[in-house]
Amino acid sequence: MTRGPMTRPPRPAAATGSTGSTGSTGSTGSTGSTGSTTTLDVRGLRVTLPGTARPVLDGIDLTVGSGETVALVGESGSGKTLTSRSALGLLPPGATTEGTVLVEGHDVLAMNADRLRVLRTDTVAMIFQDPRAALNPLRRIGDFLTESVCSARTGDRAMGRATATARAVELLDAVGLDDTALKKYPSQVSGGMLQRVMIAAALMGDPALLLADEPTTALDVTTQAEVIALLARLRERFGTGLLFVTHDLDLAAAISDRVYVMYAGRIVETGPAETLFACPRHPYTAALLASTPRLTTPGGRLAAIPGQPPDLRTTVPGCAFAARCPLATEVCDEHTPAPLQVSEGPVHLAACHHSDRLIGEGSAVDA
Ligand SMILES: Nc1ncnc2c1ncn2[C@@H]1O[C@H](COP(=O)(O)OP(=O)(O)OP(=O)(O)O)[C@@H](O)[C@H]1O
Ligand code: SF4
Ligand SMILES: [Mg+2]
């Protein structure tokens, strides 16, 4: 049966079989997904790489609901990319894992190569930072768009060339491009157009989950805004869950329903975007906000966060932020803080022994 280009198909048998399935679709997850069903549910994910003294991801709990936009923010090296790639089963060679990564209820970490291929074609798609690096310069854009659903799919999941082309044209239209793009080579279009092509390509398989890892970093500011607006519209139109990885806190606040803040391989704070940015309850979130330039405070001093995150070759007995934290006390050096609910209402967790001291501070903690 041929499906219409804009409808979500039933999930393919190969991605919904029993192997590796550990949970039921539709749980709300423990970390506050606001979508009607939980598309991505990462529970206690611990990833250790060869040659490191501590896990590179250390007990990540994260959910993305269907149709929900969730931002993952944090400094370089905090583990944002590894966390998002875990939803594709793409972890570095030699990585050992604990915990589960459920996509629509099925454990990605337990999938064999065939099921991972199906997952990556049909259920989860990723938009990369640099579209030019992700495209073959010798292939036309039309071929790039259609080949994933034509050649990577087999049996009754395969899409005919004509159907795939029709879908490509419809998706190009959805991202603001016309069908002349099909015949062009990547070198013949601008970076902004190419990122739109990447977004269209990501939607070709009608994914339940879209991973966008710094998708606008390589673009100029105007094009960035266009691409962000486009992603928001598409998310609404297709009901896709979106995990948006960024360094940019203002962007995260503008685009997302909920935010996760990562530091040194852990989630240190999570909550609704509005609450978390208005009333951060972890000193690292507060320091990140204080170091973000704002139009409302022109000429104001930006508080750079002193020091560096701990090296992966060292173990950290207490809070990983202690060496940089203005609120640190003895207990912080000795005991790793667990994430605790810090405000009334929706899930808002902070992993800090002294999160109470931030009540009423806004982002005023001067790191
Ligand atoms: N293939 C790999 N081999 C060894 N270490 C790795 C590998 N990939 C990532 N790491 C390490 O894991 C940590 C987390 O990396 P990750 O790329 O997830 O960070 P990030 O938060 O996405 O950073 P950025 O903002 O710079 O993209 C870093 O310390 C990084 O050096
Ligand atoms: S636990 Fe202590 S060191 Fe860590 S963020 Fe909180 S106050 Fe700072
Ligand atoms: Mg990254």
XYZ file of C-alpha atoms and ligand atoms in Angstrom:
407
model
C 0.000 0.000 0.000
C 1.292 3.424 -0.873
C 0.913 5.959 1.865
C 0.470 9.678 1.422
C 3.653 11.647 1.849
C 2.507 13.523 4.957
C 1.013 10.715 6.987
C 2.766 8.798 9.720
C 2.843 5.109 8.843
C 2.465 2.349 11.394
C 5.901 1.533 12.767
C 7.517 -1.219 10.691
C 7.511 -4.750 12.010
C 11.289 -4.933 12.146
C 11.381 -1.948 14.487
C 8.598 -3.108 16.707
C 9.405 -6.771 17.182
C 10.034 -8.325 20.529
C 13.830 -8.401 20.573
C 15.138 -5.778 22.883
C 11.749 -4.351 23.695
C 11.725 -3.489 27.351
C 9.036 -0.944 27.864
C 5.614 0.118 26.767
C 4.958 3.007 24.453
C 3.012 5.709 26.118
C 4.703 5.959 29.496
C 5.223 9.523 30.550
C 8.773 8.851 31.619
C 10.282 9.839 34.915
C 11.759 13.133 33.854
C 8.777 15.144 32.813
C 8.002 14.602 29.125
C 4.998 16.746 28.281
C 4.152 14.984 24.999
C 1.201 12.614 24.833
C 3.524 9.627 24.390
C 7.199 9.250 25.145
C 9.196 8.939 21.950
C 12.636 8.864 23.538
C 13.158 7.558 27.049
C 16.756 7.380 28.245
C 17.087 5.786 31.650
C 20.241 5.574 33.711
C 22.477 5.691 30.636
C 26.102 5.207 31.604
C 28.726 5.094 28.863
C 32.367 4.339 29.536
C 35.049 4.748 26.887
C 38.417 2.989 26.835
C 41.165 4.920 28.623
C 38.878 7.106 30.730
C 38.794 7.084 34.532
C 35.069 7.790 34.818
C 32.016 7.354 32.598
C 31.665 9.879 29.824
C 27.902 9.743 30.362
C 27.009 9.037 33.960
C 23.412 8.082 34.651
C 21.525 10.135 32.062
C 17.733 10.248 32.435
C 16.030 12.114 29.606
C 12.721 11.973 27.784
C 11.251 13.504 24.654
C 7.503 13.282 24.106
C 5.862 13.083 20.697
C 5.535 16.570 19.259
C 7.697 17.980 22.048
C 10.857 20.050 21.633
C 13.502 19.375 24.240
C 16.767 21.273 24.396
C 20.019 19.787 25.629
C 22.495 22.494 26.629
C 25.926 22.572 28.212
C 29.547 23.433 27.629
C 31.694 21.755 25.022
C 32.566 18.198 26.033
C 29.687 17.803 28.500
C 28.248 14.857 26.525
C 25.423 16.398 24.485
C 26.359 14.767 21.195
C 26.981 11.350 22.760
C 23.604 11.518 24.491
C 21.749 12.414 21.305
C 23.627 9.854 19.206
C 22.717 7.141 21.693
C 19.156 7.370 20.301
C 20.586 6.115 17.002
C 22.741 3.473 18.676
C 25.765 5.422 17.456
C 28.330 5.282 20.246
C 32.128 5.315 19.858
C 33.883 1.980 19.250
C 34.803 0.222 22.477
C 32.089 1.991 24.487
C 30.507 -0.034 27.271
C 26.992 0.880 28.317
C 24.576 0.480 31.203
C 20.957 1.580 31.313
C 18.422 1.746 28.508
C 17.702 3.984 25.535
C 14.095 3.389 24.534
C 12.778 4.763 21.256
C 9.036 4.275 21.075
C 9.446 1.666 23.797
C 12.225 -0.363 22.160
C 15.728 -0.565 23.532
C 18.198 0.760 20.998
C 21.158 -0.594 22.958
C 19.786 -4.131 22.543
C 19.189 -3.886 18.772
C 21.205 -5.872 16.260
C 22.632 -4.257 13.106
C 19.510 -4.950 11.009
C 17.157 -3.394 13.516
C 19.449 -0.415 13.952
C 19.351 0.132 10.188
C 15.552 0.108 10.257
C 15.542 2.454 13.249
C 17.790 4.923 11.438
C 15.741 4.774 8.234
C 12.253 4.846 9.697
C 12.102 6.091 13.242
C 14.968 8.405 14.208
C 16.678 10.980 11.992
C 19.539 13.357 12.688
C 20.292 16.807 11.334
C 23.981 17.515 11.501
C 25.806 20.742 12.237
C 27.500 21.069 8.878
C 25.238 20.077 5.974
C 28.062 20.194 3.428
C 30.043 17.595 5.345
C 27.024 15.276 5.394
C 26.340 15.413 1.642
C 28.129 13.753 -1.245
C 29.120 16.692 -3.518
C 28.858 14.439 -6.590
C 25.233 13.398 -5.997
C 22.248 15.534 -6.928
C 20.032 16.705 -4.095
C 17.114 14.694 -5.507
C 19.102 11.464 -5.316
C 20.221 12.280 -1.801
C 16.630 12.827 -0.709
C 15.147 9.710 -2.264
C 17.848 7.085 -1.875
C 17.404 6.526 1.861
C 13.778 5.490 1.465
C 14.265 3.700 -1.884
C 17.448 1.705 -1.456
C 17.818 1.396 2.319
C 14.324 -0.019 2.697
C 13.454 -3.510 1.588
C 10.313 -5.617 1.188
C 6.982 -3.959 1.878
C 8.681 -0.978 3.479
C 10.393 -0.022 0.212
C 9.139 3.163 -1.409
C 8.999 3.356 -5.203
C 11.056 6.027 -6.956
C 7.998 7.998 -8.080
C 6.462 8.017 -4.581
C 9.795 8.988 -3.041
C 10.208 11.836 -5.519
C 6.690 13.076 -4.827
C 7.432 13.029 -1.113
C 10.744 14.835 -1.683
C 8.948 17.559 -3.646
C 6.338 17.950 -0.921
C 8.968 18.143 1.798
C 11.065 20.615 -0.208
C 7.944 22.734 -0.439
C 7.451 22.386 3.334
C 10.965 23.716 3.917
C 10.458 26.567 1.468
C 12.257 25.205 -1.606
C 10.869 24.337 -5.017
C 11.452 21.190 -7.046
C 14.278 22.734 -9.085
C 16.468 21.848 -6.083
C 16.124 18.159 -6.995
C 18.420 18.532 -10.003
C 21.041 20.636 -8.256
C 24.342 19.609 -6.730
C 25.215 20.702 -3.171
C 27.760 23.218 -4.480
C 24.994 25.024 -6.393
C 22.970 26.050 -3.322
C 23.699 28.192 -0.252
C 24.435 26.832 3.235
C 20.987 27.852 4.460
C 19.286 26.085 1.550
C 21.408 23.030 2.149
C 20.367 22.893 5.794
C 16.749 23.040 4.607
C 17.527 20.108 2.314
C 18.982 18.248 5.296
C 15.794 18.880 7.267
C 13.680 17.657 4.338
C 15.932 14.576 4.095
C 15.537 13.915 7.803
C 11.751 13.950 7.389
C 11.701 11.617 4.353
C 11.276 8.541 6.554
C 8.564 10.289 8.606
C 10.588 9.875 11.802
C 9.045 9.853 15.246
C 12.175 11.531 16.605
C 14.421 14.196 15.124
C 17.850 14.814 16.617
C 19.246 18.235 15.755
C 22.847 18.626 16.916
C 23.754 22.327 16.720
C 21.855 22.510 13.404
C 22.282 26.237 12.928
C 25.849 26.826 14.086
C 27.240 26.938 10.537
C 24.600 29.440 9.351
C 24.395 33.224 9.460
C 22.052 34.761 12.024
C 19.153 35.480 9.650
C 19.245 31.996 8.192
C 19.526 30.545 11.695
C 16.271 32.228 12.656
C 14.559 30.932 9.518
C 15.722 27.382 10.111
C 14.608 27.480 13.755
C 11.167 28.788 12.796
C 10.949 26.104 10.140
C 11.826 23.333 12.605
C 9.154 24.592 15.007
C 6.520 24.604 12.238
C 7.483 21.151 11.013
C 7.450 19.759 14.517
C 3.883 20.954 14.901
C 2.818 19.766 11.482
C 4.313 16.283 11.685
C 4.106 15.691 15.456
C 7.790 14.784 15.527
C 9.642 14.779 18.837
C 12.673 17.069 18.584
C 15.848 16.839 20.658
C 17.686 20.083 20.019
C 21.340 20.231 21.053
C 22.791 23.696 21.464
C 25.282 25.890 23.334
C 22.894 28.798 22.964
C 20.681 29.230 26.016
C 18.514 31.925 24.491
C 17.854 29.722 21.504
C 17.022 26.825 23.813
C 14.591 29.053 25.728
C 12.951 30.263 22.538
C 12.451 26.918 20.860
C 11.936 24.324 23.569
C 9.230 23.085 25.915
C 11.731 21.605 28.333
C 15.470 21.876 28.843
C 18.179 19.560 30.129
C 21.422 21.123 31.307
C 24.454 18.836 31.124
C 27.729 19.109 32.950
C 30.586 16.593 32.872
C 28.449 13.725 31.616
C 25.491 14.314 33.942
C 22.160 16.080 33.778
C 22.504 18.720 36.490
C 19.167 20.475 35.995
C 16.001 19.895 34.000
C 12.629 21.564 33.869
C 10.214 23.587 31.742
C 12.203 26.107 29.682
C 10.475 29.130 31.162
C 10.938 28.054 34.803
C 14.485 26.920 34.374
C 15.658 30.142 32.766
C 13.660 32.429 35.065
C 14.597 30.569 38.260
C 17.634 28.330 37.739
C 18.254 26.109 40.739
C 21.697 24.801 39.846
C 24.722 27.110 40.091
C 25.990 25.861 36.721
C 22.740 26.827 34.956
C 22.825 30.187 36.738
C 26.438 30.713 35.674
C 25.654 29.765 32.079
C 22.848 32.313 32.050
C 25.080 34.963 33.595
C 27.660 34.354 30.860
C 25.135 34.766 28.021
C 25.117 38.170 26.289
C 21.732 39.933 26.566
C 20.329 42.892 24.662
C 18.541 43.920 27.851
C 21.837 44.531 29.636
C 23.964 46.353 27.043
C 27.424 47.033 28.341
C 26.761 44.827 31.382
C 29.598 42.620 32.583
C 29.426 39.011 31.449
C 30.502 36.534 34.098
C 32.687 33.925 32.423
C 32.691 30.615 34.279
C 36.210 30.213 35.702
C 38.190 27.010 35.286
C 37.508 23.936 33.189
C 35.285 20.876 33.520
C 37.114 17.897 35.075
C 39.250 15.837 32.743
C 37.878 12.416 31.815
C 41.147 10.873 32.968
C 40.361 11.856 36.564
C 37.759 10.581 38.995
C 35.516 13.071 40.799
C 34.397 11.989 44.281
C 31.772 14.700 44.901
C 30.048 17.275 42.707
C 31.869 17.667 39.375
C 31.184 21.428 39.412
C 32.697 21.987 42.888
C 36.035 23.409 41.729
C 34.215 26.156 39.787
C 31.209 26.733 42.002
C 30.790 29.865 44.139
C 28.442 28.022 46.496
C 30.609 24.937 47.078
C 31.105 23.682 50.624
C 32.751 20.627 52.128
C 29.791 18.349 51.437
C 30.118 19.139 47.722
C 33.655 17.723 47.611
C 32.594 14.501 49.269
C 29.116 13.597 48.056
C 27.701 13.575 44.555
C 24.351 15.391 44.680
C 21.317 13.480 43.411
C 18.714 15.225 41.252
C 15.795 16.410 43.403
C 12.540 18.189 42.657
C 13.149 21.853 43.476
C 9.894 23.631 42.748
C 6.196 23.006 42.808
C 4.363 22.021 39.652
C 5.948 20.298 36.659
C 9.130 18.278 37.013
C 12.025 20.619 37.814
C 15.065 18.737 39.080
C 18.425 20.055 40.188
C 21.401 18.029 41.357
C 22.877 20.403 43.918
C 23.316 20.264 47.688
C 22.607 23.973 47.963
C 19.963 24.621 45.326
C 17.842 26.387 47.986
C 20.396 29.171 48.066
C 19.426 30.084 44.515
C 15.784 30.765 45.347
C 15.025 34.290 44.267
C 18.490 34.751 42.770
C 17.409 34.373 39.111
C 20.583 34.133 37.070
C 22.453 36.426 39.407
C 24.957 33.888 40.699
C 28.250 35.375 39.708
C 30.526 32.444 39.080
N 34.849 8.772 19.853
C 35.283 9.251 21.015
N 36.389 8.765 21.597
C 36.832 9.248 22.778
N 36.256 10.235 23.456
C 35.147 10.766 22.918
C 34.597 10.313 21.682
N 33.482 11.039 21.406
C 33.361 11.897 22.451
N 34.343 11.726 23.346
C 34.509 12.485 24.591
O 33.275 12.448 25.270
C 33.012 13.699 25.878
C 31.652 14.177 25.450
O 31.700 14.432 24.054
P 30.483 15.063 23.253
O 30.922 15.135 21.840
O 29.248 14.328 23.541
O 30.414 16.511 23.897
P 29.491 17.743 23.464
O 28.783 18.182 24.697
O 28.662 17.367 22.291
O 30.567 18.838 23.074
P 30.504 19.959 21.904
O 29.625 21.042 22.433
O 31.931 20.393 21.774
O 29.969 19.322 20.658
C 34.153 14.625 25.487
O 35.065 14.678 26.557
C 34.756 13.955 24.294
O 36.139 14.228 24.233
S 26.550 20.585 44.873
Fe 27.850 22.176 45.706
S 29.519 22.405 44.204
Fe 27.853 21.305 43.220
S 26.710 22.853 42.196
Fe 25.744 22.574 44.194
S 26.720 24.061 45.542
Fe 27.960 23.920 43.711
Mg 28.581 18.017 20.344
